[in-house]
Amino acid sequence: KFRALYEPYIPARTDDDDETLANFMRRRFGAEMLDKIGAPLLAGIYSGDVEHLSIMATFPRLRVTEQQHGSLIRAARAVGATHASPASSPQTSMFMSFRGGTVELTDALAAKLTGDLRLNCTVRQIKQAADGTYQITLANAAPISASAIILTTPAFTAAKLLRDLAPKSAAELNQIPYNSTGSISLAYRLADVPRPLDGFGLLIPASEGRPINAMTWSSTKFDHRAPENHALIRVFFGGARRPEMLTIDDSGLLVIVRSELKALLDITAAPLFQRIYRWTNANPQYEVGHLERVADIEAALPPNIYVAGSAYRGVGIPDCVHQARQVAVSFVQKATAS
């Protein structure tokens, strides 16, 4: 704690070279803060390892703040003094979601699209024709001719499709690593949960050696997630910390998670129901040098071929929406100029 409070006196780094999240947190706040707070919080977003994740690709604002203020604590104090909210200001939750889950967003987007829409259609190959257009070979349908293509697939899928068309881009795309993660949601009667589910959940430091990474109180974060006098708890596992958890079958996983709930929350009752979800190779890892790799990928793409999505400049929904808009604007500008 004393080392963390010393942060305002640590000299700021002034260069623009990349570094790992771990190095940044250790340099500014010390090893204990990295282990107890920095790694569980920051790495949890990416399901990655802070010893490899890039500060410039994941949380560049931290480096900018360090350069501008010389200290993150000093910057927080300055912002707090400038933007102090009146005591009467209404309190709003920092968490928002769709009542039916994020699928509501993708379903709405699909419903709004016009033109020749092909859903759940596998693309086998992309080739460039003599006239400069692109021929898209589909698995179970006639080929499609297109003047431009936007690939929003995972990086490794884009690499396969661009292997012949853009080998340099494909090679770099294959270098973006991915992690697999999972979650299990468990429903309980509130009477069977001895401890109050205050706050929004808990993050577990890797140093504790537990098989799970975090928990969130879904019914506390979102009122509509559970009926009255019931609780919904979501447990996260896998990622860079415990990839072997993805290989355990459902029954074995439930035994482990229930044991953790007993140890951490004193819950001994069986859940009313549980739902297990696994996402294989779904979490791109922004390792040191990631932004330079993305720039190299884009520079080697053929004309009117674009890539966007969580593999490049942000994994959150707002990041992906922002990238999509940028790509759309770039395409329209080139199309109208030609």
Tab-separated table of C-alpha atoms in Angstrom:
chain	number	residue	atom	x	y	z
A	1	LYS	CA	0.000	0.000	0.000
A	2	PHE	CA	2.821	2.408	0.830
A	3	ARG	CA	4.428	1.608	-2.524
A	4	ALA	CA	1.164	2.424	-4.318
A	5	LEU	CA	0.847	5.741	-2.469
A	6	TYR	CA	4.368	6.610	-3.603
A	7	GLU	CA	3.158	6.604	-7.238
A	8	PRO	CA	3.067	10.443	-7.601
A	9	TYR	CA	6.820	10.501	-6.954
A	10	ILE	CA	7.722	7.907	-9.593
A	11	PRO	CA	9.245	9.615	-12.673
A	12	ALA	CA	6.975	9.486	-15.710
A	13	ARG	CA	8.042	7.688	-18.836
A	14	THR	CA	8.179	10.182	-21.697
A	15	ASP	CA	8.891	8.010	-24.761
A	16	ASP	CA	6.239	6.428	-26.965
A	17	ASP	CA	7.650	2.895	-26.920
A	18	ASP	CA	5.228	0.101	-26.129
A	19	GLU	CA	5.408	-1.918	-22.907
A	20	THR	CA	3.397	-4.626	-21.207
A	21	LEU	CA	0.509	-3.842	-18.890
A	22	ALA	CA	2.418	-5.642	-16.148
A	23	ASN	CA	5.488	-3.479	-16.594
A	24	PHE	CA	3.395	-0.300	-16.516
A	25	MET	CA	1.486	-1.259	-13.356
A	26	ARG	CA	4.593	-2.577	-11.608
A	27	ARG	CA	6.538	0.548	-12.520
A	28	ARG	CA	3.826	2.936	-11.340
A	29	PHE	CA	2.276	1.123	-8.354
A	30	GLY	CA	4.439	-1.847	-7.412
A	31	ALA	CA	4.139	-5.630	-7.595
A	32	GLU	CA	1.398	-6.048	-4.982
A	33	MET	CA	-0.999	-3.648	-6.696
A	34	LEU	CA	-0.325	-5.436	-9.978
A	35	ASP	CA	-1.148	-8.814	-8.435
A	36	LYS	CA	-4.164	-7.810	-6.351
A	37	ILE	CA	-5.846	-5.194	-8.553
A	38	GLY	CA	-4.117	-4.462	-11.862
A	39	ALA	CA	-3.863	-7.982	-13.261
A	40	PRO	CA	-7.349	-9.223	-12.249
A	41	LEU	CA	-9.031	-6.048	-13.482
A	42	LEU	CA	-7.116	-5.174	-16.645
A	43	ALA	CA	-6.263	-8.679	-17.841
A	44	GLY	CA	-9.787	-9.846	-17.091
A	45	ILE	CA	-11.201	-7.680	-19.851
A	46	TYR	CA	-9.008	-9.437	-22.410
A	47	SER	CA	-8.822	-12.841	-20.673
A	48	GLY	CA	-5.097	-12.448	-21.163
A	49	ASP	CA	-1.738	-12.279	-19.442
A	50	VAL	CA	-0.621	-8.814	-18.331
A	51	GLU	CA	2.983	-9.908	-18.841
A	52	HIS	CA	2.270	-9.974	-22.593
A	53	LEU	CA	-0.589	-7.524	-23.212
A	54	SER	CA	0.352	-4.185	-24.783
A	55	ILE	CA	-0.373	-0.991	-22.857
A	56	MET	CA	-0.570	0.991	-26.111
A	57	ALA	CA	-3.125	-1.380	-27.667
A	58	THR	CA	-5.271	-2.042	-24.586
A	59	PHE	CA	-5.175	1.001	-22.303
A	60	PRO	CA	-3.267	3.757	-24.127
A	61	ARG	CA	-5.048	6.371	-22.024
A	62	LEU	CA	-3.000	5.260	-19.013
A	63	ARG	CA	0.247	6.129	-20.785
A	64	VAL	CA	-1.181	9.408	-22.080
A	65	THR	CA	-2.297	10.324	-18.568
A	66	GLU	CA	1.142	9.489	-17.202
A	67	GLN	CA	2.793	11.720	-19.798
A	68	GLN	CA	0.373	14.608	-19.298
A	69	HIS	CA	0.200	14.613	-15.499
A	70	GLY	CA	3.312	12.726	-14.452
A	71	SER	CA	1.178	10.540	-12.187
A	72	LEU	CA	-2.118	8.655	-12.381
A	73	ILE	CA	-3.015	9.535	-8.796
A	74	ARG	CA	-2.305	13.200	-9.448
A	75	ALA	CA	-4.456	13.061	-12.587
A	76	ALA	CA	-7.342	11.411	-10.713
A	77	ARG	CA	-7.237	14.113	-8.060
A	78	ALA	CA	-7.267	16.843	-10.701
A	79	VAL	CA	-10.223	15.308	-12.531
A	80	GLY	CA	-12.103	14.782	-9.271
A	81	ALA	CA	-11.642	18.394	-8.264
A	82	THR	CA	-12.737	19.661	-11.679
A	83	HIS	CA	-15.759	17.410	-12.186
A	84	ALA	CA	-17.150	17.090	-8.680
A	85	SER	CA	-20.836	16.169	-8.955
A	86	PRO	CA	-23.507	17.835	-6.813
A	87	ALA	CA	-24.830	15.657	-4.008
A	88	SER	CA	-28.293	15.803	-5.537
A	89	SER	CA	-27.220	14.368	-8.904
A	90	PRO	CA	-29.167	11.214	-9.801
A	91	GLN	CA	-27.164	8.006	-9.553
A	92	THR	CA	-27.085	5.866	-12.681
A	93	SER	CA	-25.511	2.462	-13.133
A	94	MET	CA	-22.274	2.177	-15.068
A	95	PHE	CA	-23.512	-1.173	-16.428
A	96	MET	CA	-25.925	-1.406	-19.338
A	97	SER	CA	-27.136	-4.320	-21.403
A	98	PHE	CA	-30.039	-5.538	-23.501
A	99	ARG	CA	-32.860	-7.302	-21.696
A	100	GLY	CA	-32.607	-10.293	-23.998
A	101	GLY	CA	-28.808	-10.258	-24.183
A	102	THR	CA	-26.378	-8.879	-26.750
A	103	VAL	CA	-27.999	-11.021	-29.431
A	104	GLU	CA	-30.695	-8.329	-29.580
A	105	LEU	CA	-28.127	-5.973	-31.107
A	106	THR	CA	-26.950	-8.366	-33.820
A	107	ASP	CA	-30.518	-9.438	-34.618
A	108	ALA	CA	-31.551	-5.792	-34.988
A	109	LEU	CA	-28.592	-5.074	-37.266
A	110	ALA	CA	-29.448	-8.055	-39.468
A	111	ALA	CA	-33.089	-6.945	-39.644
A	112	LYS	CA	-32.073	-3.468	-40.815
A	113	LEU	CA	-29.755	-4.654	-43.583
A	114	THR	CA	-30.953	-4.484	-47.169
A	115	GLY	CA	-29.755	-5.976	-50.436
A	116	ASP	CA	-28.621	-9.540	-51.075
A	117	LEU	CA	-28.271	-10.743	-47.496
A	118	ARG	CA	-26.768	-14.214	-46.911
A	119	LEU	CA	-26.796	-15.354	-43.296
A	120	ASN	CA	-24.964	-18.445	-41.987
A	121	CYS	CA	-23.181	-18.788	-45.308
A	122	THR	CA	-19.630	-20.173	-45.298
A	123	VAL	CA	-17.051	-18.432	-47.517
A	124	ARG	CA	-14.495	-20.813	-48.990
A	125	GLN	CA	-12.230	-18.553	-51.024
A	126	ILE	CA	-11.671	-15.017	-52.299
A	127	LYS	CA	-10.002	-14.406	-55.659
A	128	GLN	CA	-9.376	-11.269	-57.673
A	129	ALA	CA	-10.690	-11.231	-61.246
A	130	ALA	CA	-8.946	-9.673	-64.223
A	131	ASP	CA	-11.183	-6.596	-64.039
A	132	GLY	CA	-10.164	-5.925	-60.422
A	133	THR	CA	-13.365	-7.186	-58.811
A	134	TYR	CA	-13.387	-10.026	-56.315
A	135	GLN	CA	-14.966	-13.452	-56.707
A	136	ILE	CA	-16.242	-14.930	-53.450
A	137	THR	CA	-16.652	-18.705	-53.468
A	138	LEU	CA	-19.373	-19.952	-51.113
A	139	ALA	CA	-19.793	-23.415	-49.631
A	140	ASN	CA	-23.336	-24.151	-50.817
A	141	ALA	CA	-24.286	-21.352	-53.195
A	142	ALA	CA	-23.267	-19.653	-56.411
A	143	PRO	CA	-20.197	-17.372	-56.304
A	144	ILE	CA	-20.622	-13.660	-55.589
A	145	SER	CA	-18.859	-10.845	-57.414
A	146	ALA	CA	-17.960	-7.778	-55.338
A	147	SER	CA	-16.083	-4.536	-55.900
A	148	ALA	CA	-15.095	-4.349	-52.219
A	149	ILE	CA	-14.971	-6.713	-49.244
A	150	ILE	CA	-15.008	-6.007	-45.518
A	151	LEU	CA	-13.814	-8.924	-43.385
A	152	THR	CA	-15.058	-8.854	-39.785
A	153	THR	CA	-14.124	-12.445	-38.995
A	154	PRO	CA	-11.588	-13.528	-36.366
A	155	ALA	CA	-8.025	-12.815	-37.493
A	156	PHE	CA	-7.206	-16.483	-38.122
A	157	THR	CA	-10.268	-16.843	-40.381
A	158	ALA	CA	-9.343	-13.712	-42.309
A	159	ALA	CA	-5.844	-15.168	-42.708
A	160	LYS	CA	-7.234	-18.279	-44.415
A	161	LEU	CA	-9.365	-16.235	-46.803
A	162	LEU	CA	-6.484	-13.896	-47.679
A	163	ARG	CA	-3.777	-16.556	-47.903
A	164	ASP	CA	-3.504	-16.389	-51.710
A	165	LEU	CA	-4.810	-12.872	-52.238
A	166	ALA	CA	-2.677	-11.077	-49.623
A	167	PRO	CA	-0.021	-13.450	-48.235
A	168	LYS	CA	1.797	-10.764	-46.221
A	169	SER	CA	-1.393	-9.702	-44.481
A	170	ALA	CA	-2.367	-13.331	-43.926
A	171	ALA	CA	0.976	-14.111	-42.302
A	172	GLU	CA	0.592	-11.222	-39.852
A	173	LEU	CA	-3.051	-12.081	-39.160
A	174	ASN	CA	-1.973	-15.568	-38.139
A	175	GLN	CA	0.372	-14.040	-35.566
A	176	ILE	CA	-2.489	-12.551	-33.525
A	177	PRO	CA	-2.992	-15.065	-30.688
A	178	TYR	CA	-6.371	-16.016	-29.257
A	179	ASN	CA	-7.561	-17.378	-25.918
A	180	SER	CA	-10.598	-19.473	-25.070
A	181	THR	CA	-12.917	-18.626	-22.186
A	182	GLY	CA	-16.097	-19.835	-20.583
A	183	SER	CA	-18.744	-18.906	-18.058
A	184	ILE	CA	-21.358	-20.671	-15.989
A	185	SER	CA	-24.484	-18.912	-14.762
A	186	LEU	CA	-26.131	-20.352	-11.655
A	187	ALA	CA	-29.563	-19.457	-10.261
A	188	TYR	CA	-30.330	-19.589	-6.534
A	189	ARG	CA	-33.034	-18.688	-4.087
A	190	LEU	CA	-31.801	-15.648	-2.220
A	191	ALA	CA	-32.392	-17.523	1.033
A	192	ASP	CA	-29.740	-20.038	-0.066
A	193	VAL	CA	-27.090	-17.319	-0.463
A	194	PRO	CA	-25.762	-16.624	3.063
A	195	ARG	CA	-23.654	-13.620	2.133
A	196	PRO	CA	-25.126	-10.384	0.751
A	197	LEU	CA	-24.363	-9.883	-2.929
A	198	ASP	CA	-23.310	-6.270	-2.478
A	199	GLY	CA	-21.348	-4.571	-5.221
A	200	PHE	CA	-21.151	-6.255	-8.603
A	201	GLY	CA	-18.906	-9.272	-8.075
A	202	LEU	CA	-15.339	-10.210	-7.312
A	203	LEU	CA	-12.032	-10.527	-9.151
A	204	ILE	CA	-9.623	-13.265	-8.108
A	205	PRO	CA	-5.841	-12.689	-8.267
A	206	ALA	CA	-3.890	-15.442	-10.010
A	207	SER	CA	-1.669	-15.717	-6.923
A	208	GLU	CA	-4.574	-17.331	-5.032
A	209	GLY	CA	-4.303	-20.357	-7.316
A	210	ARG	CA	-8.045	-20.811	-7.730
A	211	PRO	CA	-9.509	-22.572	-10.794
A	212	ILE	CA	-11.865	-19.676	-11.590
A	213	ASN	CA	-11.044	-16.099	-12.582
A	214	ALA	CA	-13.961	-13.972	-11.431
A	215	MET	CA	-17.629	-13.809	-10.477
A	216	THR	CA	-20.294	-11.259	-11.196
A	217	TRP	CA	-23.642	-10.832	-9.466
A	218	SER	CA	-25.776	-10.633	-12.605
A	219	SER	CA	-28.991	-10.039	-10.667
A	220	THR	CA	-27.395	-7.159	-8.748
A	221	LYS	CA	-25.983	-5.489	-11.853
A	222	PHE	CA	-29.221	-5.869	-13.814
A	223	ASP	CA	-32.585	-5.924	-12.026
A	224	HIS	CA	-34.305	-7.927	-14.756
A	225	ARG	CA	-31.862	-10.850	-14.661
A	226	ALA	CA	-33.681	-12.684	-11.843
A	227	PRO	CA	-37.148	-12.635	-10.240
A	228	GLU	CA	-37.675	-11.257	-6.759
A	229	ASN	CA	-35.985	-13.181	-3.930
A	230	HIS	CA	-33.691	-14.956	-6.371
A	231	ALA	CA	-30.079	-14.438	-7.408
A	232	LEU	CA	-28.127	-15.110	-10.579
A	233	ILE	CA	-24.370	-15.563	-10.255
A	234	ARG	CA	-22.036	-15.801	-13.232
A	235	VAL	CA	-18.622	-17.449	-12.856
A	236	PHE	CA	-15.818	-16.976	-15.395
A	237	PHE	CA	-13.085	-19.508	-16.173
A	238	GLY	CA	-10.359	-20.267	-18.703
A	239	GLY	CA	-8.395	-17.584	-20.513
A	240	ALA	CA	-4.625	-17.266	-20.311
A	241	ARG	CA	-4.635	-18.121	-16.610
A	242	ARG	CA	-6.388	-21.513	-16.644
A	243	PRO	CA	-6.838	-22.728	-20.250
A	244	GLU	CA	-7.190	-26.331	-19.061
A	245	MET	CA	-10.592	-25.475	-17.572
A	246	LEU	CA	-12.028	-25.494	-21.106
A	247	THR	CA	-11.272	-29.219	-21.404
A	248	ILE	CA	-13.375	-30.235	-18.379
A	249	ASP	CA	-16.841	-31.617	-19.116
A	250	ASP	CA	-20.006	-29.980	-17.802
A	251	SER	CA	-20.461	-32.228	-14.771
A	252	GLY	CA	-16.848	-31.854	-13.689
A	253	LEU	CA	-16.986	-28.110	-14.190
A	254	LEU	CA	-20.122	-27.817	-12.069
A	255	VAL	CA	-18.429	-29.701	-9.214
A	256	ILE	CA	-15.469	-27.309	-9.299
A	257	VAL	CA	-17.598	-24.172	-9.466
A	258	ARG	CA	-19.907	-25.274	-6.647
A	259	SER	CA	-16.841	-25.960	-4.512
A	260	GLU	CA	-15.596	-22.430	-5.215
A	261	LEU	CA	-18.974	-20.914	-4.359
A	262	LYS	CA	-18.936	-22.782	-1.058
A	263	ALA	CA	-15.417	-21.576	-0.243
A	264	LEU	CA	-15.944	-17.953	-1.266
A	265	LEU	CA	-19.640	-17.300	-0.592
A	266	ASP	CA	-20.659	-20.097	1.805
A	267	ILE	CA	-23.217	-21.363	-0.728
A	268	THR	CA	-23.913	-25.053	-0.160
A	269	ALA	CA	-27.337	-25.404	-1.796
A	270	ALA	CA	-27.665	-26.857	-5.272
A	271	PRO	CA	-28.483	-24.257	-7.932
A	272	LEU	CA	-32.012	-24.154	-9.302
A	273	PHE	CA	-30.405	-24.434	-12.723
A	274	GLN	CA	-27.128	-23.647	-14.445
A	275	ARG	CA	-26.066	-22.723	-17.959
A	276	ILE	CA	-22.536	-23.300	-19.224
A	277	TYR	CA	-21.049	-21.410	-22.155
A	278	ARG	CA	-17.686	-21.917	-23.847
A	279	TRP	CA	-16.092	-19.583	-26.386
A	280	THR	CA	-13.241	-21.286	-28.225
A	281	ASN	CA	-10.564	-18.985	-29.659
A	282	ALA	CA	-12.835	-15.987	-29.156
A	283	ASN	CA	-10.551	-13.552	-27.324
A	284	PRO	CA	-7.842	-11.835	-29.418
A	285	GLN	CA	-4.694	-10.991	-27.469
A	286	TYR	CA	-3.191	-7.546	-28.012
A	287	GLU	CA	0.429	-8.343	-27.238
A	288	VAL	CA	3.294	-5.824	-27.313
A	289	GLY	CA	3.695	-4.553	-30.875
A	290	HIS	CA	0.057	-5.283	-31.739
A	291	LEU	CA	-0.713	-1.876	-33.239
A	292	GLU	CA	2.361	-2.066	-35.481
A	293	ARG	CA	1.200	-5.509	-36.638
A	294	VAL	CA	-2.273	-4.154	-37.445
A	295	ALA	CA	-0.723	-1.309	-39.442
A	296	ASP	CA	1.364	-3.843	-41.409
A	297	ILE	CA	-1.745	-5.962	-42.072
A	298	GLU	CA	-3.703	-3.013	-43.424
A	299	ALA	CA	-0.787	-1.721	-45.504
A	300	ALA	CA	-0.456	-5.065	-47.311
A	301	LEU	CA	-4.155	-5.466	-48.148
A	302	PRO	CA	-5.206	-5.265	-51.815
A	303	PRO	CA	-7.359	-2.314	-52.942
A	304	ASN	CA	-10.904	-2.307	-51.523
A	305	ILE	CA	-10.234	-5.093	-49.031
A	306	TYR	CA	-10.811	-4.079	-45.407
A	307	VAL	CA	-10.571	-5.763	-42.012
A	308	ALA	CA	-12.451	-4.752	-38.877
A	309	GLY	CA	-13.604	-6.262	-35.613
A	310	SER	CA	-12.305	-7.167	-32.188
A	311	ALA	CA	-8.933	-8.427	-33.431
A	312	TYR	CA	-7.568	-5.009	-34.276
A	313	ARG	CA	-8.251	-1.819	-32.314
A	314	GLY	CA	-10.536	-2.660	-29.411
A	315	VAL	CA	-12.543	-5.649	-28.171
A	316	GLY	CA	-15.598	-3.840	-26.793
A	317	ILE	CA	-18.832	-3.204	-28.663
A	318	PRO	CA	-18.201	0.584	-28.867
A	319	ASP	CA	-14.721	-0.124	-30.269
A	320	CYS	CA	-16.100	-2.453	-32.941
A	321	VAL	CA	-18.850	0.011	-33.871
A	322	HIS	CA	-16.263	2.782	-34.187
A	323	GLN	CA	-14.056	0.625	-36.429
A	324	ALA	CA	-17.039	-0.316	-38.586
A	325	ARG	CA	-17.931	3.330	-39.096
A	326	GLN	CA	-14.356	4.206	-40.013
A	327	VAL	CA	-14.205	1.404	-42.580
A	328	ALA	CA	-17.596	2.384	-44.025
A	329	VAL	CA	-16.534	6.023	-44.366
A	330	SER	CA	-13.253	5.013	-46.001
A	331	PHE	CA	-15.065	2.774	-48.484
A	332	VAL	CA	-17.633	5.442	-49.393
A	333	GLN	CA	-14.954	8.084	-49.851
A	334	LYS	CA	-12.951	5.852	-52.193
A	335	ALA	CA	-16.072	4.785	-54.098
A	336	THR	CA	-17.255	8.360	-54.668
A	337	ALA	CA	-13.771	9.527	-55.668
A	338	SER	CA	-13.370	6.858	-58.345
